[in-house]
Amino acid sequence: MSSFLQQVINGLSIGSVYALMAVGYSLVYSIMNFSNFAHGGVIMLGAYIGLYALSLLSLPFVAALVVAAFGAGLIAVVLEKIAYSPLRRRNAPGLYFIISAMGASIFLENFVVATIGPTFRTYPQIFDSKPFMIGDIALGRIDVLMFVISAISLGILMFIIEKTKVGLAIRATSYSAKGSAFMGVNVDWIIFVIFILGGMLAGVAGMLFGMRYTVYPQIGIITNKSFIAAVFGGLGSLPGAVVGSILLGLIETFASVAGYSTYRDLIAFALLILILVVRPTGLMGKATEDKA
Amino acid sequence: MLKVEDLNVYYGGIHALRGVSIDVEQGQIVTIIGSNGAGKSSLLNAISGMIKYNGLIEYENKTLPHHAHKVVKSGICQVPEGRVIFANLTVHENLKMGAYLRNDLKKIQEDFERVYELFPRLKEREKQIAGTLSGGEQQMLAMGRGLMSAPELILLDEPSLGLAPLLINTIFEIILEIKAMGKTILLVEQNAFKALSIADKAYVLEQGQITAQGSASELLKDETIQEAYLGKKNK
């Protein structure tokens, strides 16, 4: 029983970080109707920013986390300006955005390989590796931290989306950009906001992943999982992205426990194909014709 | 109040508006009548800054900016064809979106009350998701949402489209009430008889050109217009 609970916590912890990344996909998809495959690059850069904020600048953990969040948010906005904004002005089809996103993703990865180098780097040890003990349940400190920080970040995002004026405008624009423009919403501003929000969460996720595992230029590939989670939950739906991520985290964890850890990715991608065949809108997604 | 001069709009190779000029005076209802595809919506969308155009659009003696959000800021609001409400938001949130550019919380609250007074049905359905409203209620919501931006000039695009005759009467009565609030209205309609009967001034738009203009009562009596748009045979 105790090991079962332990695994649930592990699953929640990994799932919550997937959720941080998945909401980034969903935010962009809900407004712009394409999957931003450069999101992994932003997460990777967030991981490096967090690493250097800790090791070179010797910032305390929370400060480094904030720096990673803002740094990644800024990168996401610049990326939008360079890779997507010109396409938007020309009303280019969704496929062009995806190709541009993939190009940007490859560029960022290789840019880091060429400048920082391809080697694996580890975060300095900040937290005691000794687990928390609750009764006879052992909880890794970093796992608990990942879950808590992710939950707080997602809570802030949900507050912005549900309770603020800009959040209302984001929800309105996700239904009809034209309707929003008629109400005086500057859609460029909304796109700026979703990229900065998605980017900041990506920075947090990158730093958490970096701490849990290691940092390397291809770490962005982890976003494949959060993309699957976003599709699973329903692209464009934020609650869907969170639910899909948590489920995927739990499924993966229990697959590992059952002795199928080498099948973990296989299971995740099988799930993606299954969802696309059986229920393309995911658990909570909006129905659109063109899922680009 | 609003002056459009020599307006030209092109969609690719199609010349949708050909040198259109109109004048809208404060406090009036001005209507543009014409058949499907005559360019009525293009005219409104050009004024709203939603499409590209050549020509002059002046509002209160200043050239109107060419960006949709800046047009709304200057006091012009469009209630678009097909309503374009936010079906994923509640009725109340839709109205709130209408007040997106405003910060005068007290006045916004007053306008909420005024809109709910004008459309009691919306008050009843305040918390309901807008996508579940009937067509007539959605039209009311779109008009209420437009009013929430506290516009001086309201552009109404086909408010009667797809509504039952009884409801059409209600909508036109509400348009008169909005006029009585001191708003100026530019009304685009296919239902020419209804539009002419409430308007002060009218323009006939045919294939992108203004082919007739005058007071609404004059046009209502004009034989060619009766034949083309009011379904009357004079011979």
Short mmCIF file of C-alpha atoms in Angstrom, two decimals:
data_model
loop_
_atom_site.label_atom_id
_atom_site.label_comp_id
_atom_site.label_asym_id
_atom_site.label_seq_id
_atom_site.Cartn_x
_atom_site.Cartn_y
_atom_site.Cartn_z
CA MET A 1 0.00 0.00 0.00
CA SER A 2 2.73 2.46 0.93
CA SER A 3 4.60 1.79 -2.28
CA PHE A 4 1.39 2.28 -4.22
CA LEU A 5 0.94 5.74 -2.67
CA GLN A 6 4.56 6.51 -3.34
CA GLN A 7 4.04 5.71 -7.00
CA VAL A 8 0.91 7.85 -7.11
CA ILE A 9 2.96 10.77 -5.82
CA ASN A 10 5.66 10.09 -8.42
CA GLY A 11 3.06 9.97 -11.14
CA LEU A 12 1.45 13.20 -9.98
CA SER A 13 4.82 14.87 -9.78
CA ILE A 14 5.90 13.98 -13.32
CA GLY A 15 2.36 14.57 -14.61
CA SER A 16 2.22 18.05 -13.10
CA VAL A 17 5.40 19.07 -14.92
CA TYR A 18 3.96 17.65 -18.15
CA ALA A 19 0.98 19.87 -17.41
CA LEU A 20 3.17 22.99 -17.16
CA MET A 21 4.38 22.30 -20.68
CA ALA A 22 1.09 21.04 -22.07
CA VAL A 23 -0.80 24.23 -21.17
CA GLY A 24 1.76 26.12 -23.27
CA TYR A 25 0.75 24.03 -26.28
CA SER A 26 -2.91 24.47 -25.48
CA LEU A 27 -2.76 28.24 -25.01
CA VAL A 28 -1.12 28.74 -28.40
CA TYR A 29 -3.39 26.20 -30.06
CA SER A 30 -6.53 27.77 -28.63
CA ILE A 31 -5.75 31.16 -30.18
CA MET A 32 -3.66 30.35 -33.25
CA ASN A 33 -4.83 26.83 -34.16
CA PHE A 34 -1.45 25.25 -34.59
CA SER A 35 0.88 23.17 -32.42
CA ASN A 36 3.92 25.18 -31.42
CA PHE A 37 6.64 22.56 -31.75
CA ALA A 38 9.30 25.11 -30.82
CA HIS A 39 7.96 24.95 -27.26
CA GLY A 40 10.56 22.25 -26.43
CA GLY A 41 13.34 24.67 -27.37
CA VAL A 42 11.96 27.25 -24.93
CA ILE A 43 11.87 24.63 -22.16
CA MET A 44 15.47 23.63 -22.93
CA LEU A 45 16.64 27.25 -22.76
CA GLY A 46 14.69 27.69 -19.52
CA ALA A 47 16.61 24.74 -18.08
CA TYR A 48 19.94 26.33 -19.07
CA ILE A 49 18.93 29.76 -17.73
CA GLY A 50 17.99 28.17 -14.39
CA LEU A 51 21.27 26.24 -14.33
CA TYR A 52 23.42 29.33 -14.89
CA ALA A 53 21.33 31.46 -12.54
CA LEU A 54 22.15 28.95 -9.82
CA SER A 55 25.74 28.07 -10.68
CA LEU A 56 27.23 31.26 -12.22
CA LEU A 57 25.13 33.92 -10.51
CA SER A 58 24.76 31.86 -7.31
CA LEU A 59 21.16 33.03 -6.97
CA PRO A 60 18.96 31.40 -4.36
CA PHE A 61 16.60 28.76 -5.72
CA VAL A 62 13.41 30.88 -5.88
CA ALA A 63 15.21 33.80 -7.54
CA ALA A 64 16.73 31.43 -10.11
CA LEU A 65 13.27 30.02 -10.79
CA VAL A 66 11.90 33.51 -11.42
CA VAL A 67 14.82 34.34 -13.71
CA ALA A 68 14.27 31.10 -15.65
CA ALA A 69 10.56 31.90 -15.98
CA PHE A 70 11.05 35.45 -17.24
CA GLY A 71 13.98 34.47 -19.45
CA ALA A 72 11.98 31.72 -21.12
CA GLY A 73 8.93 33.99 -21.41
CA LEU A 74 11.02 36.58 -23.22
CA ILE A 75 12.49 33.95 -25.54
CA ALA A 76 8.99 32.70 -26.38
CA VAL A 77 7.87 36.22 -27.28
CA VAL A 78 10.93 36.86 -29.46
CA LEU A 79 10.36 33.50 -31.14
CA GLU A 80 6.79 34.51 -31.94
CA LYS A 81 7.94 37.82 -33.42
CA ILE A 82 10.52 36.15 -35.65
CA ALA A 83 8.97 32.81 -36.58
CA TYR A 84 5.17 33.35 -36.52
CA SER A 85 4.32 37.03 -36.64
CA PRO A 86 5.35 37.47 -40.31
CA LEU A 87 3.22 34.44 -41.23
CA ARG A 88 0.23 35.86 -39.37
CA ARG A 89 0.47 39.12 -41.30
CA ARG A 90 0.22 37.14 -44.51
CA ASN A 91 -2.62 34.90 -43.27
CA ALA A 92 -0.49 31.85 -44.00
CA PRO A 93 -2.08 28.40 -43.60
CA GLY A 94 -1.50 26.41 -40.38
CA LEU A 95 1.00 24.08 -42.01
CA TYR A 96 3.44 26.99 -42.54
CA PHE A 97 3.36 27.74 -38.82
CA ILE A 98 4.21 24.13 -37.97
CA ILE A 99 7.09 24.06 -40.43
CA SER A 100 8.39 27.34 -39.03
CA ALA A 101 8.03 25.95 -35.49
CA MET A 102 9.98 22.82 -36.36
CA GLY A 103 12.68 24.91 -37.97
CA ALA A 104 12.90 27.13 -34.90
CA SER A 105 13.11 24.06 -32.67
CA ILE A 106 16.03 22.59 -34.67
CA PHE A 107 17.71 26.00 -34.74
CA LEU A 108 17.52 26.45 -30.95
CA GLU A 109 18.84 22.96 -30.27
CA ASN A 110 21.79 23.38 -32.59
CA PHE A 111 22.44 26.90 -31.41
CA VAL A 112 22.95 25.53 -27.91
CA VAL A 113 25.08 22.62 -29.17
CA ALA A 114 27.29 25.09 -31.04
CA THR A 115 27.61 27.69 -28.27
CA ILE A 116 27.27 25.95 -24.92
CA GLY A 117 28.19 22.47 -26.13
CA PRO A 118 26.51 19.10 -26.41
CA THR A 119 27.50 17.71 -23.02
CA PHE A 120 25.17 16.79 -20.20
CA ARG A 121 25.23 19.21 -17.30
CA THR A 122 23.87 18.71 -13.81
CA TYR A 123 22.32 21.22 -11.49
CA PRO A 124 24.15 21.95 -8.27
CA GLN A 125 22.78 20.00 -5.37
CA ILE A 126 20.34 22.38 -3.65
CA PHE A 127 18.13 20.04 -1.77
CA ASP A 128 18.84 17.20 0.55
CA SER A 129 18.57 13.92 -1.33
CA LYS A 130 17.18 12.28 1.79
CA PRO A 131 13.45 11.65 1.27
CA PHE A 132 10.60 12.98 3.40
CA MET A 133 9.08 10.26 5.51
CA ILE A 134 5.36 10.26 6.17
CA GLY A 135 4.73 7.12 8.17
CA ASP A 136 6.52 4.52 6.06
CA ILE A 137 6.00 6.38 2.78
CA ALA A 138 9.22 7.84 1.43
CA LEU A 139 8.79 10.90 -0.78
CA GLY A 140 11.67 12.35 -2.80
CA ARG A 141 12.10 16.02 -1.93
CA ILE A 142 12.48 17.04 -5.54
CA ASP A 143 9.36 15.09 -6.51
CA VAL A 144 7.33 16.89 -3.88
CA LEU A 145 8.87 20.23 -4.89
CA MET A 146 8.05 19.60 -8.56
CA PHE A 147 4.45 18.92 -7.70
CA VAL A 148 4.07 21.92 -5.39
CA ILE A 149 5.72 24.43 -7.74
CA SER A 150 3.77 23.10 -10.74
CA ALA A 151 0.50 23.26 -8.84
CA ILE A 152 1.15 26.85 -7.74
CA SER A 153 2.15 27.91 -11.28
CA LEU A 154 -0.92 26.27 -12.80
CA GLY A 155 -3.08 27.87 -10.12
CA ILE A 156 -1.76 31.31 -11.04
CA LEU A 157 -2.39 30.62 -14.73
CA MET A 158 -5.95 29.46 -14.05
CA PHE A 159 -6.57 32.57 -11.97
CA ILE A 160 -5.39 34.81 -14.82
CA ILE A 161 -7.49 32.96 -17.39
CA GLU A 162 -10.68 32.73 -15.30
CA LYS A 163 -10.67 35.90 -13.23
CA THR A 164 -8.89 38.72 -15.04
CA LYS A 165 -9.86 40.94 -17.94
CA VAL A 166 -7.03 39.75 -20.16
CA GLY A 167 -8.03 36.17 -19.30
CA LEU A 168 -11.58 36.87 -20.41
CA ALA A 169 -10.22 38.35 -23.63
CA ILE A 170 -8.06 35.24 -24.18
CA ARG A 171 -11.11 33.00 -23.76
CA ALA A 172 -13.16 35.20 -26.07
CA THR A 173 -10.41 35.30 -28.70
CA SER A 174 -10.03 31.53 -28.52
CA TYR A 175 -13.65 31.26 -29.65
CA SER A 176 -13.59 34.05 -32.20
CA ALA A 177 -10.64 36.30 -32.99
CA LYS A 178 -12.93 38.27 -35.29
CA GLY A 179 -15.49 38.82 -32.54
CA SER A 180 -12.72 39.99 -30.23
CA ALA A 181 -11.43 42.47 -32.78
CA PHE A 182 -14.95 43.88 -33.13
CA MET A 183 -14.94 44.49 -29.36
CA GLY A 184 -11.71 46.46 -29.56
CA VAL A 185 -9.31 43.69 -28.53
CA ASN A 186 -5.87 44.05 -30.04
CA VAL A 187 -5.27 40.43 -31.04
CA ASP A 188 -1.49 41.05 -31.26
CA TRP A 189 -1.52 41.88 -27.57
CA ILE A 190 -3.42 38.68 -26.74
CA ILE A 191 -0.85 36.65 -28.67
CA PHE A 192 1.95 38.42 -26.79
CA VAL A 193 0.29 37.50 -23.50
CA ILE A 194 -0.20 33.83 -24.33
CA PHE A 195 3.41 33.47 -25.48
CA ILE A 196 4.77 35.13 -22.36
CA LEU A 197 2.54 33.00 -20.10
CA GLY A 198 3.32 29.77 -21.95
CA GLY A 199 7.01 30.67 -22.05
CA MET A 200 7.19 31.40 -18.34
CA LEU A 201 5.61 28.07 -17.47
CA ALA A 202 8.02 26.41 -19.90
CA GLY A 203 10.92 28.05 -18.05
CA VAL A 204 9.66 26.70 -14.74
CA ALA A 205 9.17 23.24 -16.25
CA GLY A 206 12.64 23.32 -17.83
CA MET A 207 14.27 24.17 -14.55
CA LEU A 208 12.36 21.47 -12.65
CA PHE A 209 13.28 18.85 -15.23
CA GLY A 210 16.89 20.01 -15.20
CA MET A 211 17.02 19.58 -11.45
CA ARG A 212 15.34 16.19 -11.49
CA TYR A 213 17.43 14.78 -14.34
CA THR A 214 20.16 16.60 -16.27
CA VAL A 215 20.40 19.42 -18.81
CA TYR A 216 21.36 18.82 -22.42
CA PRO A 217 20.45 20.41 -25.77
CA GLN A 218 17.91 17.70 -26.66
CA ILE A 219 16.00 17.92 -23.38
CA GLY A 220 13.18 19.65 -25.27
CA ILE A 221 12.23 16.26 -26.67
CA ILE A 222 10.45 15.69 -23.36
CA THR A 223 7.73 18.01 -24.71
CA ASN A 224 6.66 15.18 -26.99
CA LYS A 225 5.10 13.74 -23.87
CA SER A 226 3.35 16.95 -22.93
CA PHE A 227 2.14 17.30 -26.52
CA ILE A 228 0.64 13.81 -26.26
CA ALA A 229 -0.90 14.84 -22.93
CA ALA A 230 -2.35 17.99 -24.52
CA VAL A 231 -3.88 15.96 -27.36
CA PHE A 232 -5.10 13.35 -24.89
CA GLY A 233 -6.85 16.02 -22.83
CA GLY A 234 -8.03 17.88 -25.91
CA LEU A 235 -5.86 20.46 -27.68
CA GLY A 236 -6.92 23.99 -26.90
CA SER A 237 -8.48 23.12 -23.55
CA LEU A 238 -6.45 24.12 -20.49
CA PRO A 239 -8.26 21.83 -18.01
CA GLY A 240 -7.92 19.11 -20.64
CA ALA A 241 -4.16 19.67 -20.85
CA VAL A 242 -3.83 19.37 -17.07
CA VAL A 243 -6.01 16.27 -16.77
CA GLY A 244 -4.31 14.61 -19.77
CA SER A 245 -0.88 15.33 -18.29
CA ILE A 246 -1.68 13.95 -14.85
CA LEU A 247 -3.18 10.80 -16.39
CA LEU A 248 -0.17 10.33 -18.64
CA GLY A 249 2.18 10.81 -15.67
CA LEU A 250 0.30 8.16 -13.70
CA ILE A 251 0.09 5.75 -16.63
CA GLU A 252 3.83 6.03 -17.25
CA THR A 253 4.72 5.60 -13.61
CA PHE A 254 2.59 2.52 -13.19
CA ALA A 255 3.90 1.05 -16.44
CA SER A 256 7.39 1.38 -14.98
CA VAL A 257 6.33 -0.18 -11.70
CA ALA A 258 4.79 -3.11 -13.54
CA GLY A 259 8.17 -3.76 -15.10
CA TYR A 260 7.52 -2.18 -18.48
CA SER A 261 9.77 0.85 -18.11
CA THR A 262 11.31 0.23 -21.53
CA TYR A 263 7.80 0.34 -22.97
CA ARG A 264 7.07 3.71 -21.39
CA ASP A 265 7.44 5.82 -24.54
CA LEU A 266 5.81 3.11 -26.60
CA ILE A 267 2.76 3.28 -24.36
CA ALA A 268 2.66 7.09 -24.53
CA PHE A 269 2.77 7.17 -28.33
CA ALA A 270 0.31 4.28 -28.63
CA LEU A 271 -2.01 6.39 -26.51
CA LEU A 272 -1.57 9.34 -28.92
CA ILE A 273 -2.49 7.20 -31.93
CA LEU A 274 -5.40 5.63 -30.08
CA ILE A 275 -6.79 9.05 -29.11
CA LEU A 276 -6.44 10.41 -32.63
CA VAL A 277 -8.27 7.41 -34.05
CA VAL A 278 -10.99 6.99 -31.44
CA ARG A 279 -11.61 10.50 -30.16
CA PRO A 280 -9.64 13.16 -32.06
CA THR A 281 -11.01 15.99 -29.91
CA GLY A 282 -9.48 14.41 -26.81
CA LEU A 283 -11.19 14.30 -23.45
CA MET A 284 -12.25 17.97 -23.35
CA GLY A 285 -11.13 19.51 -26.64
CA LYS A 286 -12.97 21.77 -29.03
CA ALA A 287 -13.96 20.29 -32.36
CA THR A 288 -12.17 21.84 -35.31
CA GLU A 289 -11.63 20.54 -38.78
CA ASP A 290 -7.94 21.20 -39.13
CA LYS A 291 -5.67 19.92 -36.39
CA ALA A 292 -2.34 21.25 -37.57
CA MET B 1 -20.46 62.81 -37.79
CA LEU B 2 -19.24 60.11 -40.16
CA LYS B 3 -18.13 60.92 -43.67
CA VAL B 4 -17.05 58.32 -46.20
CA GLU B 5 -15.59 59.60 -49.45
CA ASP B 6 -14.65 57.74 -52.58
CA LEU B 7 -14.19 54.42 -50.78
CA ASN B 8 -12.75 51.53 -52.77
CA VAL B 9 -12.34 47.98 -51.54
CA TYR B 10 -10.71 45.15 -53.47
CA TYR B 11 -10.75 41.43 -52.65
CA GLY B 12 -8.02 39.97 -54.80
CA GLY B 13 -9.18 40.90 -58.28
CA ILE B 14 -12.74 41.75 -57.26
CA HIS B 15 -13.62 45.42 -56.99
CA ALA B 16 -16.17 45.16 -54.15
CA LEU B 17 -16.77 48.84 -53.42
CA ARG B 18 -16.45 51.41 -56.21
CA GLY B 19 -16.09 54.97 -55.04
CA VAL B 20 -18.72 54.88 -52.32
CA SER B 21 -19.49 58.12 -50.49
CA ILE B 22 -21.93 58.46 -47.61
CA ASP B 23 -22.71 60.92 -44.84
CA VAL B 24 -24.11 60.07 -41.43
CA GLU B 25 -25.44 62.83 -39.21
CA GLN B 26 -25.55 62.67 -35.45
CA GLY B 27 -28.70 61.22 -33.92
CA GLN B 28 -30.01 59.75 -37.16
CA ILE B 29 -30.68 56.27 -38.40
CA VAL B 30 -29.07 55.92 -41.78
CA THR B 31 -29.70 52.73 -43.70
CA ILE B 32 -27.90 51.07 -46.57
CA ILE B 33 -30.16 48.76 -48.52
CA GLY B 34 -29.20 46.47 -51.33
CA SER B 35 -29.19 42.85 -52.35
CA ASN B 36 -26.86 40.09 -51.24
CA GLY B 37 -23.28 40.73 -52.31
CA ALA B 38 -23.83 44.40 -53.09
CA GLY B 39 -20.99 45.33 -50.74
CA LYS B 40 -22.99 46.40 -47.68
CA SER B 41 -20.95 44.41 -45.18
CA SER B 42 -17.72 45.46 -46.87
CA LEU B 43 -18.68 49.08 -46.27
CA LEU B 44 -19.24 48.46 -42.56
CA ASN B 45 -16.09 46.38 -42.23
CA ALA B 46 -14.04 49.10 -43.89
CA ILE B 47 -15.37 51.64 -41.40
CA SER B 48 -14.58 49.19 -38.57
CA GLY B 49 -11.02 48.85 -39.83
CA MET B 50 -11.41 45.12 -40.40
CA ILE B 51 -10.47 45.17 -44.10
CA LYS B 52 -8.11 47.13 -46.33
CA TYR B 53 -9.47 50.06 -48.30
CA ASN B 54 -8.57 53.14 -50.31
CA GLY B 55 -10.39 56.37 -49.73
CA LEU B 56 -11.31 58.66 -46.92
CA ILE B 57 -13.26 57.77 -43.78
CA GLU B 58 -13.67 60.69 -41.41
CA TYR B 59 -15.26 60.52 -37.99
CA GLU B 60 -15.95 63.79 -36.19
CA ASN B 61 -13.65 65.53 -38.68
CA LYS B 62 -10.71 63.23 -38.03
CA THR B 63 -9.46 60.47 -40.29
CA LEU B 64 -10.48 57.17 -38.75
CA PRO B 65 -7.56 54.88 -37.82
CA HIS B 66 -7.20 51.74 -39.88
CA HIS B 67 -7.05 49.33 -36.92
CA ALA B 68 -10.15 47.62 -35.56
CA HIS B 69 -9.30 48.19 -31.89
CA LYS B 70 -8.58 51.89 -32.45
CA VAL B 71 -11.89 52.35 -34.26
CA VAL B 72 -13.77 50.95 -31.26
CA LYS B 73 -11.76 53.25 -29.01
CA SER B 74 -12.90 56.28 -31.00
CA GLY B 75 -16.54 55.45 -30.30
CA ILE B 76 -17.73 53.31 -33.21
CA CYS B 77 -18.94 49.80 -32.61
CA GLN B 78 -20.17 47.18 -35.03
CA VAL B 79 -22.78 44.53 -34.30
CA PRO B 80 -21.62 42.17 -37.01
CA GLU B 81 -23.61 40.02 -39.38
CA GLY B 82 -24.22 36.55 -37.95
CA ARG B 83 -23.80 38.08 -34.47
CA VAL B 84 -20.32 36.60 -33.81
CA ILE B 85 -21.02 36.24 -30.11
CA PHE B 86 -18.67 34.28 -27.87
CA ALA B 87 -20.57 31.00 -27.58
CA ASN B 88 -18.11 29.64 -24.99
CA LEU B 89 -18.69 32.49 -22.54
CA THR B 90 -21.69 33.32 -20.37
CA VAL B 91 -24.14 36.06 -21.32
CA HIS B 92 -22.68 38.30 -18.65
CA GLU B 93 -19.11 37.67 -19.82
CA ASN B 94 -20.12 38.50 -23.40
CA LEU B 95 -21.43 41.85 -22.25
CA LYS B 96 -18.25 42.37 -20.24
CA MET B 97 -16.25 41.82 -23.43
CA GLY B 98 -18.25 44.67 -24.96
CA ALA B 99 -16.80 46.96 -22.29
CA TYR B 100 -13.27 45.63 -22.90
CA LEU B 101 -11.71 49.03 -23.65
CA ARG B 102 -13.41 50.87 -20.81
CA ASN B 103 -12.12 51.43 -17.30
CA ASP B 104 -14.89 53.55 -15.80
CA LEU B 105 -16.25 50.80 -13.55
CA LYS B 106 -19.17 52.82 -12.24
CA LYS B 107 -20.42 53.75 -15.69
CA ILE B 108 -19.94 50.18 -16.88
CA GLN B 109 -22.18 49.02 -14.04
CA GLU B 110 -24.82 51.56 -15.09
CA ASP B 111 -24.61 50.34 -18.68
CA PHE B 112 -25.05 46.74 -17.54
CA GLU B 113 -28.29 47.80 -15.90
CA ARG B 114 -29.41 49.74 -18.96
CA VAL B 115 -28.71 46.82 -21.27
CA TYR B 116 -30.53 44.40 -18.97
CA GLU B 117 -33.44 46.84 -18.88
CA LEU B 118 -33.50 47.01 -22.66
CA PHE B 119 -33.22 43.21 -22.96
CA PRO B 120 -34.87 41.58 -19.92
CA ARG B 121 -34.31 38.17 -21.55
CA LEU B 122 -30.58 38.63 -21.19
CA LYS B 123 -30.94 39.39 -17.49
CA GLU B 124 -32.85 36.12 -17.03
CA ARG B 125 -30.07 34.24 -18.78
CA GLU B 126 -27.16 36.18 -17.31
CA LYS B 127 -25.24 33.09 -16.15
CA GLN B 128 -26.10 30.91 -19.12
CA ILE B 129 -23.51 29.95 -21.75
CA ALA B 130 -24.23 32.13 -24.79
CA GLY B 131 -24.04 29.21 -27.22
CA THR B 132 -27.27 27.84 -25.74
CA LEU B 133 -29.31 30.98 -26.57
CA SER B 134 -31.88 31.07 -29.37
CA GLY B 135 -31.17 33.07 -32.53
CA GLY B 136 -33.22 36.04 -31.38
CA GLU B 137 -31.58 36.07 -27.96
CA GLN B 138 -28.16 35.90 -29.61
CA GLN B 139 -29.04 38.93 -31.72
CA MET B 140 -30.08 40.77 -28.55
CA LEU B 141 -26.84 39.74 -26.89
CA ALA B 142 -24.81 41.00 -29.84
CA MET B 143 -26.62 44.34 -29.70
CA GLY B 144 -26.28 44.56 -25.92
CA ARG B 145 -22.61 43.73 -26.18
CA GLY B 146 -22.20 46.51 -28.74
CA LEU B 147 -23.91 48.99 -26.43
CA MET B 148 -21.55 48.02 -23.61
CA SER B 149 -18.70 49.71 -25.46
CA ALA B 150 -20.59 53.00 -24.95
CA PRO B 151 -20.45 53.86 -28.65
CA GLU B 152 -21.65 57.09 -30.23
CA LEU B 153 -22.12 55.40 -33.59
CA ILE B 154 -23.41 51.84 -33.93
CA LEU B 155 -22.98 49.89 -37.13
CA LEU B 156 -25.70 47.24 -37.37
CA ASP B 157 -25.16 44.55 -39.97
CA GLU B 158 -28.33 42.62 -40.90
CA PRO B 159 -29.88 42.48 -37.43
CA SER B 160 -33.00 40.75 -38.75
CA LEU B 161 -31.17 37.96 -40.55
CA GLY B 162 -32.66 34.54 -39.87
CA LEU B 163 -35.23 35.73 -37.34
CA ALA B 164 -38.98 35.03 -37.21
CA PRO B 165 -41.22 37.95 -38.34
CA LEU B 166 -42.48 38.67 -34.83
CA LEU B 167 -38.95 38.85 -33.52
CA ILE B 168 -37.94 41.11 -36.39
CA ASN B 169 -40.53 43.62 -35.21
CA THR B 170 -39.08 43.48 -31.70
CA ILE B 171 -35.55 44.04 -32.99
CA PHE B 172 -36.62 47.08 -35.02
CA GLU B 173 -38.45 48.52 -32.01
CA ILE B 174 -35.26 48.12 -30.01
CA ILE B 175 -33.28 49.90 -32.72
CA LEU B 176 -35.64 52.87 -32.30
CA GLU B 177 -35.12 52.72 -28.53
CA ILE B 178 -31.37 52.79 -29.05
CA LYS B 179 -31.81 55.85 -31.23
CA ALA B 180 -33.87 57.43 -28.45
CA MET B 181 -30.85 56.93 -26.15
CA GLY B 182 -29.09 59.46 -28.36
CA LYS B 183 -27.04 57.00 -30.39
CA THR B 184 -26.42 57.31 -34.10
CA ILE B 185 -27.07 54.19 -36.15
CA LEU B 186 -25.82 53.02 -39.52
CA LEU B 187 -28.06 50.11 -40.45
CA VAL B 188 -27.38 47.63 -43.21
CA GLU B 189 -30.42 45.55 -44.15
CA GLN B 190 -31.83 43.24 -46.75
CA ASN B 191 -35.27 43.79 -45.29
CA ALA B 192 -35.57 47.11 -47.12
CA PHE B 193 -39.15 47.87 -46.17
CA LYS B 194 -38.48 47.55 -42.45
CA ALA B 195 -35.23 49.48 -42.67
CA LEU B 196 -36.75 52.35 -44.66
CA SER B 197 -39.69 52.62 -42.30
CA ILE B 198 -37.49 53.40 -39.29
CA ALA B 199 -34.62 55.27 -41.00
CA ASP B 200 -34.14 58.99 -41.53
CA LYS B 201 -31.91 58.68 -44.54
CA ALA B 202 -31.12 55.88 -46.94
CA TYR B 203 -28.65 54.80 -49.59
CA VAL B 204 -29.12 52.08 -52.16
CA LEU B 205 -26.00 50.06 -52.86
CA GLU B 206 -25.84 48.01 -56.05
CA GLN B 207 -22.76 46.09 -57.17
CA GLY B 208 -20.49 48.23 -55.05
CA GLN B 209 -21.92 51.57 -56.08
CA ILE B 210 -24.42 53.97 -54.54
CA THR B 211 -27.23 54.17 -57.07
CA ALA B 212 -29.79 56.15 -55.12
CA GLN B 213 -29.99 58.20 -51.96
CA GLY B 214 -32.40 60.42 -50.15
CA SER B 215 -34.68 60.63 -47.18
CA ALA B 216 -36.07 57.25 -46.22
CA SER B 217 -39.66 58.33 -46.80
CA GLU B 218 -38.80 59.48 -50.34
CA LEU B 219 -37.13 56.20 -51.19
CA LEU B 220 -40.06 54.29 -49.75
CA LYS B 221 -42.27 55.97 -52.37
CA ASP B 222 -39.82 55.65 -55.25
CA GLU B 223 -41.22 53.31 -57.90
CA THR B 224 -37.98 51.70 -59.06
CA ILE B 225 -37.03 51.00 -55.48
CA GLN B 226 -40.45 49.60 -54.72
CA GLU B 227 -40.04 47.19 -57.61
CA ALA B 228 -36.47 46.18 -56.91
CA TYR B 229 -36.48 45.94 -53.12
CA LEU B 230 -40.02 46.12 -51.77
CA GLY B 231 -41.61 43.51 -53.99
CA LYS B 232 -44.29 45.77 -55.41
CA LYS B 233 -45.45 45.77 -58.99
CA ASN B 234 -46.41 49.18 -60.30
CA LYS B 235 -47.57 48.15 -63.73
#
